[in-house]
XYZ file of C-alpha atoms in Angstrom:
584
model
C -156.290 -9.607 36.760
C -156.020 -12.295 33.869
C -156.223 -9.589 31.738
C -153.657 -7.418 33.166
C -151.202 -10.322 33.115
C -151.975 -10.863 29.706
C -151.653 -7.241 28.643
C -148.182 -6.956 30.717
C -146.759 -10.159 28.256
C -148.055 -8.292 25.348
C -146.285 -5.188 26.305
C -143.361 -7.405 27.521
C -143.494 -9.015 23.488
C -143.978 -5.507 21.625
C -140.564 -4.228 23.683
C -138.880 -7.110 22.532
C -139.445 -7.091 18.638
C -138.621 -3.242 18.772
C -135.437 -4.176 20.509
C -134.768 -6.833 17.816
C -135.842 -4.186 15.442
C -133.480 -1.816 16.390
C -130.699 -4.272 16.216
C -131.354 -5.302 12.593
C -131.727 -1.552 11.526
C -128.640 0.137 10.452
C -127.965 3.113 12.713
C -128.019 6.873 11.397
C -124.303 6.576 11.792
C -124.183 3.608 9.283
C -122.257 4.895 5.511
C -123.997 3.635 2.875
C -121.716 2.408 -0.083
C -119.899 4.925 -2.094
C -120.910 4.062 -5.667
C -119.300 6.336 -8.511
C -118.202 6.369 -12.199
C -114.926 7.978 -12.641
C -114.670 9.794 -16.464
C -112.620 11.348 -18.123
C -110.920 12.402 -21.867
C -107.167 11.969 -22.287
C -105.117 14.477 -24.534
C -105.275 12.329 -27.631
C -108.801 13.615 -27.821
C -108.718 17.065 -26.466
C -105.405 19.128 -25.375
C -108.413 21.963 -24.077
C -110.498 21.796 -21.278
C -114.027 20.810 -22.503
C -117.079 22.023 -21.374
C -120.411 20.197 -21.833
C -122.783 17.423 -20.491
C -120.897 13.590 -19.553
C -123.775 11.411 -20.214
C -123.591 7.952 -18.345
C -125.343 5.247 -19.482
C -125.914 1.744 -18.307
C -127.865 -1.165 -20.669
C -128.746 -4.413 -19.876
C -128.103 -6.023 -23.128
C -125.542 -5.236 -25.678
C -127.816 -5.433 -28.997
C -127.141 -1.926 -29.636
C -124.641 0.579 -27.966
C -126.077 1.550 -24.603
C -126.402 5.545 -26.207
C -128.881 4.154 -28.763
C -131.103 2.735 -25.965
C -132.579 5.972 -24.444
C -136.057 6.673 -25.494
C -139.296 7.794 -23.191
C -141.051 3.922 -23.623
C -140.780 0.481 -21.404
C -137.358 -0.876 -23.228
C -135.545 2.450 -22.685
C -132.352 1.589 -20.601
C -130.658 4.142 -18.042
C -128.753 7.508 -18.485
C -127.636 9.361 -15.967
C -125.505 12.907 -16.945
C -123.732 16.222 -14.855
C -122.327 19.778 -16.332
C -118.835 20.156 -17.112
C -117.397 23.362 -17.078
C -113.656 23.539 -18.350
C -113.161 20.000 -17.456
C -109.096 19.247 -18.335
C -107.145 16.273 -20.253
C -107.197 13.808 -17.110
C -109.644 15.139 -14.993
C -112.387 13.089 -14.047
C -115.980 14.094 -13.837
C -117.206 11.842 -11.224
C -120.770 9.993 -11.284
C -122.153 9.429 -8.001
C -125.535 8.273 -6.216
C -126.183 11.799 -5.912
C -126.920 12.578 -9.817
C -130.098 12.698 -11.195
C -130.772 10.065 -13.921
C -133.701 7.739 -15.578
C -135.691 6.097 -15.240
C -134.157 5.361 -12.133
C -133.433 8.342 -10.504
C -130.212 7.368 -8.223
C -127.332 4.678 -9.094
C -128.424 3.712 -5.532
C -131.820 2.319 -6.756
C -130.032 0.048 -9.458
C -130.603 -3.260 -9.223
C -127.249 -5.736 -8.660
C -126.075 -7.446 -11.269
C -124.109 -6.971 -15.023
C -124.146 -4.039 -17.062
C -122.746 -2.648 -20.592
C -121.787 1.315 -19.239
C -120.865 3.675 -21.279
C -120.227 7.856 -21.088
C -120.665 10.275 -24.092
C -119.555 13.733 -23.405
C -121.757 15.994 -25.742
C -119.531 19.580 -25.795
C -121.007 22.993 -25.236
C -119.612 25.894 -26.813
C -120.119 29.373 -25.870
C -122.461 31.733 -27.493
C -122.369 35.547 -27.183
C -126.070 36.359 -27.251
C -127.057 40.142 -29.307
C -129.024 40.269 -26.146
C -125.397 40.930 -23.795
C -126.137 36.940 -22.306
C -123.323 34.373 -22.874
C -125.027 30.912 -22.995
C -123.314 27.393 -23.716
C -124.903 25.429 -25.642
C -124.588 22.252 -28.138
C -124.125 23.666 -31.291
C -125.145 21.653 -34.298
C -122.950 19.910 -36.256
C -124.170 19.022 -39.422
C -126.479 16.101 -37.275
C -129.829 17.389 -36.512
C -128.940 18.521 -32.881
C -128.688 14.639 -32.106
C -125.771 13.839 -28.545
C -125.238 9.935 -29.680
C -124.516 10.889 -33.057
C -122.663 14.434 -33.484
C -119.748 14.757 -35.127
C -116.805 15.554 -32.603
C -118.905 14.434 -29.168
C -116.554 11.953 -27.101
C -117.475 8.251 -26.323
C -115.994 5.722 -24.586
C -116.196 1.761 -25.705
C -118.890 -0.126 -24.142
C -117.283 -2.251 -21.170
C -119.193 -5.147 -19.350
C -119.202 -4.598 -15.495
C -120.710 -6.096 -12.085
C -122.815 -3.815 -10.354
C -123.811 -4.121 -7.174
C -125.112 -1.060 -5.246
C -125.016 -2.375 -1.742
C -121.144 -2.584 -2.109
C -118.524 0.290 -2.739
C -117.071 0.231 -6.587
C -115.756 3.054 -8.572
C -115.602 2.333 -12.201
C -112.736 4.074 -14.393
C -114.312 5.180 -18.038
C -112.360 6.818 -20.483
C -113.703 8.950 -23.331
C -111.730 6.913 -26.092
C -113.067 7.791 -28.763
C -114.529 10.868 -31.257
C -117.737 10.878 -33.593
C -116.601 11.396 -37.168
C -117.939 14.505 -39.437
C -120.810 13.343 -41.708
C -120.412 13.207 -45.322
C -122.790 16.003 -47.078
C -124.775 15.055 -49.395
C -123.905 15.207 -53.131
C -126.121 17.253 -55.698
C -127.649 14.785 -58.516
C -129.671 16.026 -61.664
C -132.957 16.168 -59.704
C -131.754 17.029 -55.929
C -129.661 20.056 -55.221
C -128.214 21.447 -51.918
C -127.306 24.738 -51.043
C -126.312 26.337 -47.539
C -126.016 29.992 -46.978
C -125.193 32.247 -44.244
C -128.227 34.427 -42.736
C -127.061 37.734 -41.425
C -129.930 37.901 -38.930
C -129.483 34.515 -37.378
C -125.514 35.635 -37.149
C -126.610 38.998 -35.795
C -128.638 37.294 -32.790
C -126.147 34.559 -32.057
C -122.843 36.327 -32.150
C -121.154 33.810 -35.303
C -122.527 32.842 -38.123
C -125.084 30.747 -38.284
C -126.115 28.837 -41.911
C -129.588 27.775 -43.278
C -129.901 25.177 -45.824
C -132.360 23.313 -48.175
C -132.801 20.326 -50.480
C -134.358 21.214 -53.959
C -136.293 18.789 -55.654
C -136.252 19.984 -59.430
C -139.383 19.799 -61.742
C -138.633 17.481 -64.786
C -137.604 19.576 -67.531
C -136.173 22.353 -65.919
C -133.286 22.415 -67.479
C -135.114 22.324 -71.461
C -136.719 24.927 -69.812
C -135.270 28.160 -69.369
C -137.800 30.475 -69.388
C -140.406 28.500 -66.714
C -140.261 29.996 -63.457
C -142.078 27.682 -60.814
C -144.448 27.623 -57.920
C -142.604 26.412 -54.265
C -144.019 23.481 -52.281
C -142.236 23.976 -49.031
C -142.205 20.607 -46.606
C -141.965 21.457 -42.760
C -140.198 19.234 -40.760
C -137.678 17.810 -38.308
C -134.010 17.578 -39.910
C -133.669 16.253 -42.870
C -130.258 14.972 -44.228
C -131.531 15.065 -47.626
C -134.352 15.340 -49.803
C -136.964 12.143 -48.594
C -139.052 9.883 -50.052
C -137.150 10.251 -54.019
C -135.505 7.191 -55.375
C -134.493 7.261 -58.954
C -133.899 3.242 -58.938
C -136.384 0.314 -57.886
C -135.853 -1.153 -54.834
C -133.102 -3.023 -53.834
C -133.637 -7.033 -54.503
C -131.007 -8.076 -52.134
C -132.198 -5.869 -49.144
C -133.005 -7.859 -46.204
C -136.753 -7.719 -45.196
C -137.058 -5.474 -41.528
C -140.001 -5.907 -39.781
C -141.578 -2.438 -38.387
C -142.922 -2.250 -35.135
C -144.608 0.672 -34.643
C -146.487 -0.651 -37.868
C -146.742 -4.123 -37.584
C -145.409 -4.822 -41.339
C -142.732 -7.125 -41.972
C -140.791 -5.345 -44.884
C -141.246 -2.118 -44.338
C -138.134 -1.120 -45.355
C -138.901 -2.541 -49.167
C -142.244 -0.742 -48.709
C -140.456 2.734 -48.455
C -138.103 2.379 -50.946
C -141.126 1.348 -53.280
C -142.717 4.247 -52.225
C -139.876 6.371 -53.261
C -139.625 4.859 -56.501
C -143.027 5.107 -57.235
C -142.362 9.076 -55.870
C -139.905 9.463 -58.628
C -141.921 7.800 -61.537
C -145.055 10.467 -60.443
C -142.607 13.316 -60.427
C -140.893 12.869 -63.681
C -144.391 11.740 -65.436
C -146.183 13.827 -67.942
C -149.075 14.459 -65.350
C -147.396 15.911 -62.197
C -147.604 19.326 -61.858
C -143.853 21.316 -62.359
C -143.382 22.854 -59.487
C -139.538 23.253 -57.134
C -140.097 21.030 -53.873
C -137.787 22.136 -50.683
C -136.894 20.476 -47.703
C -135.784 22.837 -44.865
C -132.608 22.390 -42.123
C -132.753 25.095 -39.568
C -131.027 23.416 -36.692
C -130.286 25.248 -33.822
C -128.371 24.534 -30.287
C -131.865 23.428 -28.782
C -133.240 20.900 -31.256
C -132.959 19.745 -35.153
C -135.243 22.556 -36.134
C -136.100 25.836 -34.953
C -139.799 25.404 -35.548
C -139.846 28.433 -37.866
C -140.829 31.383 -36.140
C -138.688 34.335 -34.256
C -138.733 33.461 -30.669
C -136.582 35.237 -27.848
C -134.170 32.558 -27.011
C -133.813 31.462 -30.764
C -133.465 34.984 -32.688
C -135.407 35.542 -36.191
C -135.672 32.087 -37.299
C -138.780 32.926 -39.158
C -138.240 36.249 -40.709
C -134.682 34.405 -41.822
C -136.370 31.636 -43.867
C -139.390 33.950 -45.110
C -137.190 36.446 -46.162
C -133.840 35.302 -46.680
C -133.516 31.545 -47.519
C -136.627 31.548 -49.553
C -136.042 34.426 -51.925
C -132.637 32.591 -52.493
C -133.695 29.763 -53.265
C -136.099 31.459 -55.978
C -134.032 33.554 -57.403
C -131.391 30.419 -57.844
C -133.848 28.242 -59.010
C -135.975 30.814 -60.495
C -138.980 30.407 -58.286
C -142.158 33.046 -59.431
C -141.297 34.620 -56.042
C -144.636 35.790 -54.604
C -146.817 34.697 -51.746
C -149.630 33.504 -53.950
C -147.256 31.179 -55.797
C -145.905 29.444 -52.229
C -147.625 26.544 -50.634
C -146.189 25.029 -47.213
C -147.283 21.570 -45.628
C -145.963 18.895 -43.207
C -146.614 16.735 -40.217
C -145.959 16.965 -36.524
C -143.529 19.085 -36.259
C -143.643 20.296 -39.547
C -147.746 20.632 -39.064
C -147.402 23.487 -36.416
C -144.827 25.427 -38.485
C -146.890 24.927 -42.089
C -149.772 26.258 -39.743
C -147.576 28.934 -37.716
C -145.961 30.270 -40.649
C -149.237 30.612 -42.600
C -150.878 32.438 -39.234
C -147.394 34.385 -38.502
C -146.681 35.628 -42.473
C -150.126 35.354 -44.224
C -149.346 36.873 -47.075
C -146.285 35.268 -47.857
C -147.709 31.879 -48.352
C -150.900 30.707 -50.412
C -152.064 27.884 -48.475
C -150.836 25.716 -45.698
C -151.750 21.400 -45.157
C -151.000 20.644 -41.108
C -151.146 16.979 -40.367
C -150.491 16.022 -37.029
C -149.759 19.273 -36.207
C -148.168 19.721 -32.427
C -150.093 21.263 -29.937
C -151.931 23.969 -31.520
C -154.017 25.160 -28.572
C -152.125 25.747 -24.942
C -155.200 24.955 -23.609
C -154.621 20.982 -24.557
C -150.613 21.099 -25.092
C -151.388 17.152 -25.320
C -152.804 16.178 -22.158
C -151.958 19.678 -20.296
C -153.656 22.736 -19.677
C -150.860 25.260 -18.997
C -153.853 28.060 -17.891
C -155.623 26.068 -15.401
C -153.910 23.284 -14.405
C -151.009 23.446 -11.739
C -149.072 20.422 -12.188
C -148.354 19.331 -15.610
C -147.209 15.419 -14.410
C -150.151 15.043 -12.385
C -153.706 15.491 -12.176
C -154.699 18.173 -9.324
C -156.120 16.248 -6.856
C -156.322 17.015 -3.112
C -154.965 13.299 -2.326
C -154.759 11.234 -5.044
C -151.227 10.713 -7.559
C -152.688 10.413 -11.041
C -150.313 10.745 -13.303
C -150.964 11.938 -16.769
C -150.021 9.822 -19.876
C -147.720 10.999 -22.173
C -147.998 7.791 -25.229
C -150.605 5.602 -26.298
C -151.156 3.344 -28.587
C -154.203 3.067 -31.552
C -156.427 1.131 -28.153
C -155.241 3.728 -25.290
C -152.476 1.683 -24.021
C -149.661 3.857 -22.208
C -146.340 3.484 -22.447
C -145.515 6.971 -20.869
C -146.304 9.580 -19.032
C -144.725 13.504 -19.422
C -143.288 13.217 -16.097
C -141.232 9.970 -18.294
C -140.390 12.440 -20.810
C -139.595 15.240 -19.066
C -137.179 13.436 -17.133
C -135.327 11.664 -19.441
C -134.725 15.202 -21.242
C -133.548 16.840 -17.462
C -130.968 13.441 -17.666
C -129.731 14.474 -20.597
C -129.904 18.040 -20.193
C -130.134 20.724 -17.479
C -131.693 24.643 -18.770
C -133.598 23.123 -21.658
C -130.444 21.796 -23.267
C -131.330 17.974 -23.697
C -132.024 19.026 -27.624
C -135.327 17.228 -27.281
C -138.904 18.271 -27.948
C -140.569 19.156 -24.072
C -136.981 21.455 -24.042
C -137.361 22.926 -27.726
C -140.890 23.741 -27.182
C -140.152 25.808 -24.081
C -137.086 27.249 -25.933
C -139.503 28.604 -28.816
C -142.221 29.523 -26.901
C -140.746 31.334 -23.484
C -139.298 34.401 -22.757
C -135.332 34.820 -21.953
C -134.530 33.867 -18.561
C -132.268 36.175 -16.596
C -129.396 33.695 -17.104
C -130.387 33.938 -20.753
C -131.401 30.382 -21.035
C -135.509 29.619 -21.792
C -137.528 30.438 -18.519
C -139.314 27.038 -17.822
C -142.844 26.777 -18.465
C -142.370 24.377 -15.824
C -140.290 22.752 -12.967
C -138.668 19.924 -15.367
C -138.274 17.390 -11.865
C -141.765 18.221 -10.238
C -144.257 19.540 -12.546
C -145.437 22.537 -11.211
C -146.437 25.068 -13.773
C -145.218 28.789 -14.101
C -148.459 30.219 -15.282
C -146.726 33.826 -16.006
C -144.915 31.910 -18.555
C -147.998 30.207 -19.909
C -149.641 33.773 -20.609
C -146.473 34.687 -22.777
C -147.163 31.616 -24.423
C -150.584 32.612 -24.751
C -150.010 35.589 -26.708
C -147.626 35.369 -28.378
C -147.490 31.342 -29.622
C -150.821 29.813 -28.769
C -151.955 29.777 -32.530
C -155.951 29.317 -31.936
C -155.544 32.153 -29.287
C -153.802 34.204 -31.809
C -156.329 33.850 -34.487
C -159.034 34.358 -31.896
C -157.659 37.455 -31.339
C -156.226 38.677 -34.751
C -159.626 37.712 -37.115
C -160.598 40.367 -37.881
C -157.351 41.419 -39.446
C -155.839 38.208 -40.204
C -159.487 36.396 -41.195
C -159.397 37.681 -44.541
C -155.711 36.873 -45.584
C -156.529 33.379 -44.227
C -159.735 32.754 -46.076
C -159.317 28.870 -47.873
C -155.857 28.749 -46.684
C -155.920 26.682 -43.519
C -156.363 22.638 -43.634
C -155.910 20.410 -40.299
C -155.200 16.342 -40.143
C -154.730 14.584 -37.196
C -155.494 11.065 -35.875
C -158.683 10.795 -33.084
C -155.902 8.407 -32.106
C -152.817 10.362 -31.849
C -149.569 8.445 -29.932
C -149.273 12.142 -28.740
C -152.836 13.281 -27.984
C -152.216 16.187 -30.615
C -155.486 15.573 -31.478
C -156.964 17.360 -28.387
C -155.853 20.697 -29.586
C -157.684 20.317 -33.361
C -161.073 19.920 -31.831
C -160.414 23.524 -29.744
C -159.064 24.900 -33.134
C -161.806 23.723 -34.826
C -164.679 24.498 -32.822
C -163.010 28.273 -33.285
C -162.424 27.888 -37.040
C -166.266 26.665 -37.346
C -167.617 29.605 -35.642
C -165.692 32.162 -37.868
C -167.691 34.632 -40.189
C -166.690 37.708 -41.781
C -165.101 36.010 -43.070
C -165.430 31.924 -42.601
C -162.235 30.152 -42.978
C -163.199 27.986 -45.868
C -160.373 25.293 -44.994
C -160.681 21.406 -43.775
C -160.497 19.857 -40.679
C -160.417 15.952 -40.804
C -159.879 13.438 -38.437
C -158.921 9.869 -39.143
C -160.783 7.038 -37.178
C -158.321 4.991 -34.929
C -155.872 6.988 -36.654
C -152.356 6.972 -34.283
C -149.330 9.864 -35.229
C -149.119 11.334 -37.752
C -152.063 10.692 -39.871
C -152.728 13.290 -42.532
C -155.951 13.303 -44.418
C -155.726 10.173 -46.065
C -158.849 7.703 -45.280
C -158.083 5.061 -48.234
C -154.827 3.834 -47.202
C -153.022 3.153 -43.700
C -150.928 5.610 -41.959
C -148.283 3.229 -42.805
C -148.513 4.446 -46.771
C -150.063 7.322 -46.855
C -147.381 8.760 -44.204
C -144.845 8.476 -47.485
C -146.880 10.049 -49.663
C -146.890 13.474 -48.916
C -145.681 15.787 -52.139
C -147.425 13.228 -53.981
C -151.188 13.996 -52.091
C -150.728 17.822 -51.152
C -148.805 19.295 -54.210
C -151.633 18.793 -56.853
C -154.526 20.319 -54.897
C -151.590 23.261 -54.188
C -151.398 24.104 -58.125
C -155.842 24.038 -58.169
C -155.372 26.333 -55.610
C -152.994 28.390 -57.241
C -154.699 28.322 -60.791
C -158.063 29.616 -58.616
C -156.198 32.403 -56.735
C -153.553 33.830 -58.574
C -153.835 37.962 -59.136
C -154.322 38.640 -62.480
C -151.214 38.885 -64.973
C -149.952 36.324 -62.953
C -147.668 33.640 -65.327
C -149.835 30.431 -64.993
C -148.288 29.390 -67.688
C -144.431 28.783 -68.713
C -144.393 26.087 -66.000
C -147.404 23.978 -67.398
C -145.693 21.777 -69.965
């Protein structure tokens, strides 16, 4: 009986707190607070409807513009963005709770309190596709493919406001101003530029579409009119004109910036040092003569087309092997023959140097990859794209693991993919945030019916398309490919192939070189004779160079790779080949 009482005043209790609970519970019927940013262009910027992506962005502090404050690590601040198709002078593209952003998905989850916002409208144009598809896309502008800095892209001035998402606030932004064009660069007595249309890009993409280059000239070439010269061809992401060459010593008035990613207060005096030093080597008597060449092949998915003919991109790589490059060596008189061409570069430009050696190996006499991205599909960094099902996560019956995406020299993450690959769906819905997760997928995937890439996988959940990932398979994974191909491609390859990477890489790029080199190892008839090296605590991009740190040896590229190019060449060349009126 005591107990019965006792239970009945428990009960009595529990119905009470849920009553109280209920009341303190806003009811189904409750509206939550309508919080939106209202933007829009006026006709002093555009008297046509625009169509594109409205970025919205939102910083805490105002040390830099809030559109230089994206990035994938823990300072990155928020962007938020929605299409625009045709959107008028005076319209207003509207910013609600209900569009996806990061790293906070919702404007909902923001915390109160004040902001610097901003909106950049980054403008599509339409492409008519060879393939009958009309796409829009962001084409480049003379930028590298880069929203927060393109030349014509609308911005508004950063404005302080008082957010608070438990109230109702609409925020008026208007698209104020326009990026300016960028200034080319100007041709001096070593460095030349030249642009020139390619009939097979135009073909593909329904205009016409440009490739260019910066030439680094030998010393003497022009006392030298009858020397015709081996090309050392850099791979790499966009470069606005010829790196790492400086003709004067180093500034004495520049103010010392400390590098972070490097630890090294200075840096900045470092590199121009560097390139000094660069341009003493070059114009020295014991530097080999050869033309150096920096590539831009931007396209409307990133700052480089990665060098190869893909379905969504069109013949990038048949339009540098065979159109761009023969210019160039006929302009510059180049000897013009595969065994005279050498190709090299890091991360980005480490898969191409390898790709276009595997892809055209006769063309090219020898390739250097340092850093190279993910080389094997079967460790596309941290991801298999065969077996695993979720690329953001581990599989697990239960447990949410996620799977990091950057790390430091000691394994510290700052990242994951599912970081990445939402900050690129932000800025950018059918693989058009110009970034690298969206250009990979846009070189290596078929066409889509709507003739944008077909995802490898779902960009907001992860889960992987694995008919996609065979196409990848056979037709980009490059260890697959040369699995498959040896006994044709074996021979042509012999001595060609060298592989650097960090056992550190930021980017776990080095899980892909062991698989490639546990294949190259095994190869007879014939064996590859190349190099596979590995630096010790080594982070991105480390590239063969054990004496000095990654901070140095990262600058020193031509200087490392284009002297054991020429004892290649003067071991390899056919016979009657001129060895000779370019060593003075």
């Amino acid at each position: 009986m005591k107990h019965n009482k006792q239970f009945m005043v428990n009960l009595l209790l529990g119905f009470a707190s849920l009553l109280l609970f209920s009341k303190c519970t806003p009811s189904e019927n409750n509206h939550s607070p309508d919080i939106s940013f209202s933007i829009s262009f006026s006709e002093s910027q555009s008297t046509e409807s625009l169509d594109g992506r409205v970025l919205l962005l939102l910083a805490k502090n105002d040390k830099e513009e809030p559109r230089f404050q994206i990035s994938d690590g823990p300072k990155s601040q928020l962007i938020f963005g929605i299409d625009v198709d045709g959107l008028k002078p005076g319209e207003k593209a509207i910013v609600d709770a209900n569009v996806f952003g990061y790293p906070i998905n919702s404007l909902k989850e923001i915390p109160a309190g004040d902001y610097f916002v901003q909106a950049v409208f980054n403008k599509y144009e339409t492409f008519n596709l060879s393939t009958g598809h009309s796409v829009k896309l962001p084409p480049d502008k003379g930028e590298g493919q880069k929203w927060n800095i393109k030349p014509g892209n609308l911005f508004s001035t950063p404005q302080k406001i008082s957010f608070d998402p438990g109230k109702s606030q609409t925020f008026e932004i208007e698209l104020n101003n326009e990026i300016p064009p960028i200034e080319p660069p100007k041709d001096t007595k070593y460095i030349k530029h030249i642009k020139i249309k390619s009939e097979m890009l135009s073909k593909f993409w329904g205009r016409d579409m440009y490739l260019g280059a910066h030439i680094l000239l030998p010393e003497g070439f022009d006392e030298h009119p009858e020397a015709k010269y081996p090309l050392a061809i850099m791979h790499g992401h966009f470069p606005s004109d010829f790196g790492g060459f400086r003709t004067t010593p180093p500034d004495p008035d520049l103010k010392p910036e400390f590098s972070a990613r490097f630890g090294l207060e200075g840096y900045n005096k470092i590199v121009q040092q560097e390139e000094y030093n660069f341009y003493k080597q070059w114009t020295g008597p014991d530097f080999p003569r050869v033309i150096a060449i920096e590539i831009q092949h931007p396209t409307p998915y990133y700052d480089d087309s990665y060098a190869v003919n893909s379905a969504n991109m069109g013949p990038y790589g048949d339009a540098l092997t065979y159109e761009l490059i023969p210019y160039i060596e006929e302009k510059f008189r180049g000897l013009g023959e595969g065994w005279s061409r050498f190709v090299y570069g890091g991360s980005t430009g480490g898969w191409e140097a390898l790709a276009v050696q595997v892809f055209y190996p006769d063309e090219y006499n020898g390739c250097i990859a340092a850093c190279p991205d993910p080389i094997d599909f079967q460790a596309y960094t941290v991801v298999n794209i065969y077996e695993d099902k979720n690329a953001y996560y581990l599989d697990s019956d239960f447990k949410r693991t996620k799977r990091p995406g950057h790390r430091d020299s000691l394994g510290h993450i700052s990242s994951t993919l599912e970081d990445s690959n939402h900050r690129e769906l932000a800025m950018g819905t059918k693989g058009r945030s110009g970034d690298q997760w969206d250009i990979w997928q846009a070189v290596y995937s078929p066409m889509g019916e709507d003739g944008y890439p077909k995802p490898i996988w779902d960009k907001l959940t992860g889960e992987i398309d694995h008919e996609v990932a065979d196409y990848w398979k056979e037709n980009y994974d490059l260890t697959y490919i040369m699995q498959r191909d040896w006994e044709t491609l074996g021979p042509k390859l012999k001595g060609k192939l060298n592989i650097y990477c960090g056992d550190m890489d930021n980017y776990y790029l080095n899980n892909a070189v062991y698989i490639t080199e546990k294949f190259l190892e095994s190869t007879t008839n014939p064996y590859y004779e190349g190099e596979v090296d590995y630096g010790d605590r080594a982070e991105h991009c480390w590239n063969g160079d054990h004496k000095h740190p990654n901070a140095i040896s990262r600058l020193r590229y031509h200087q490392m790779f284009i002297p054991k190019f020429v004892d290649r060449i003067m071991k390899t060349a056919p016979a009657g080949a001129d060895l000779t009126s370019w060593k003075y």
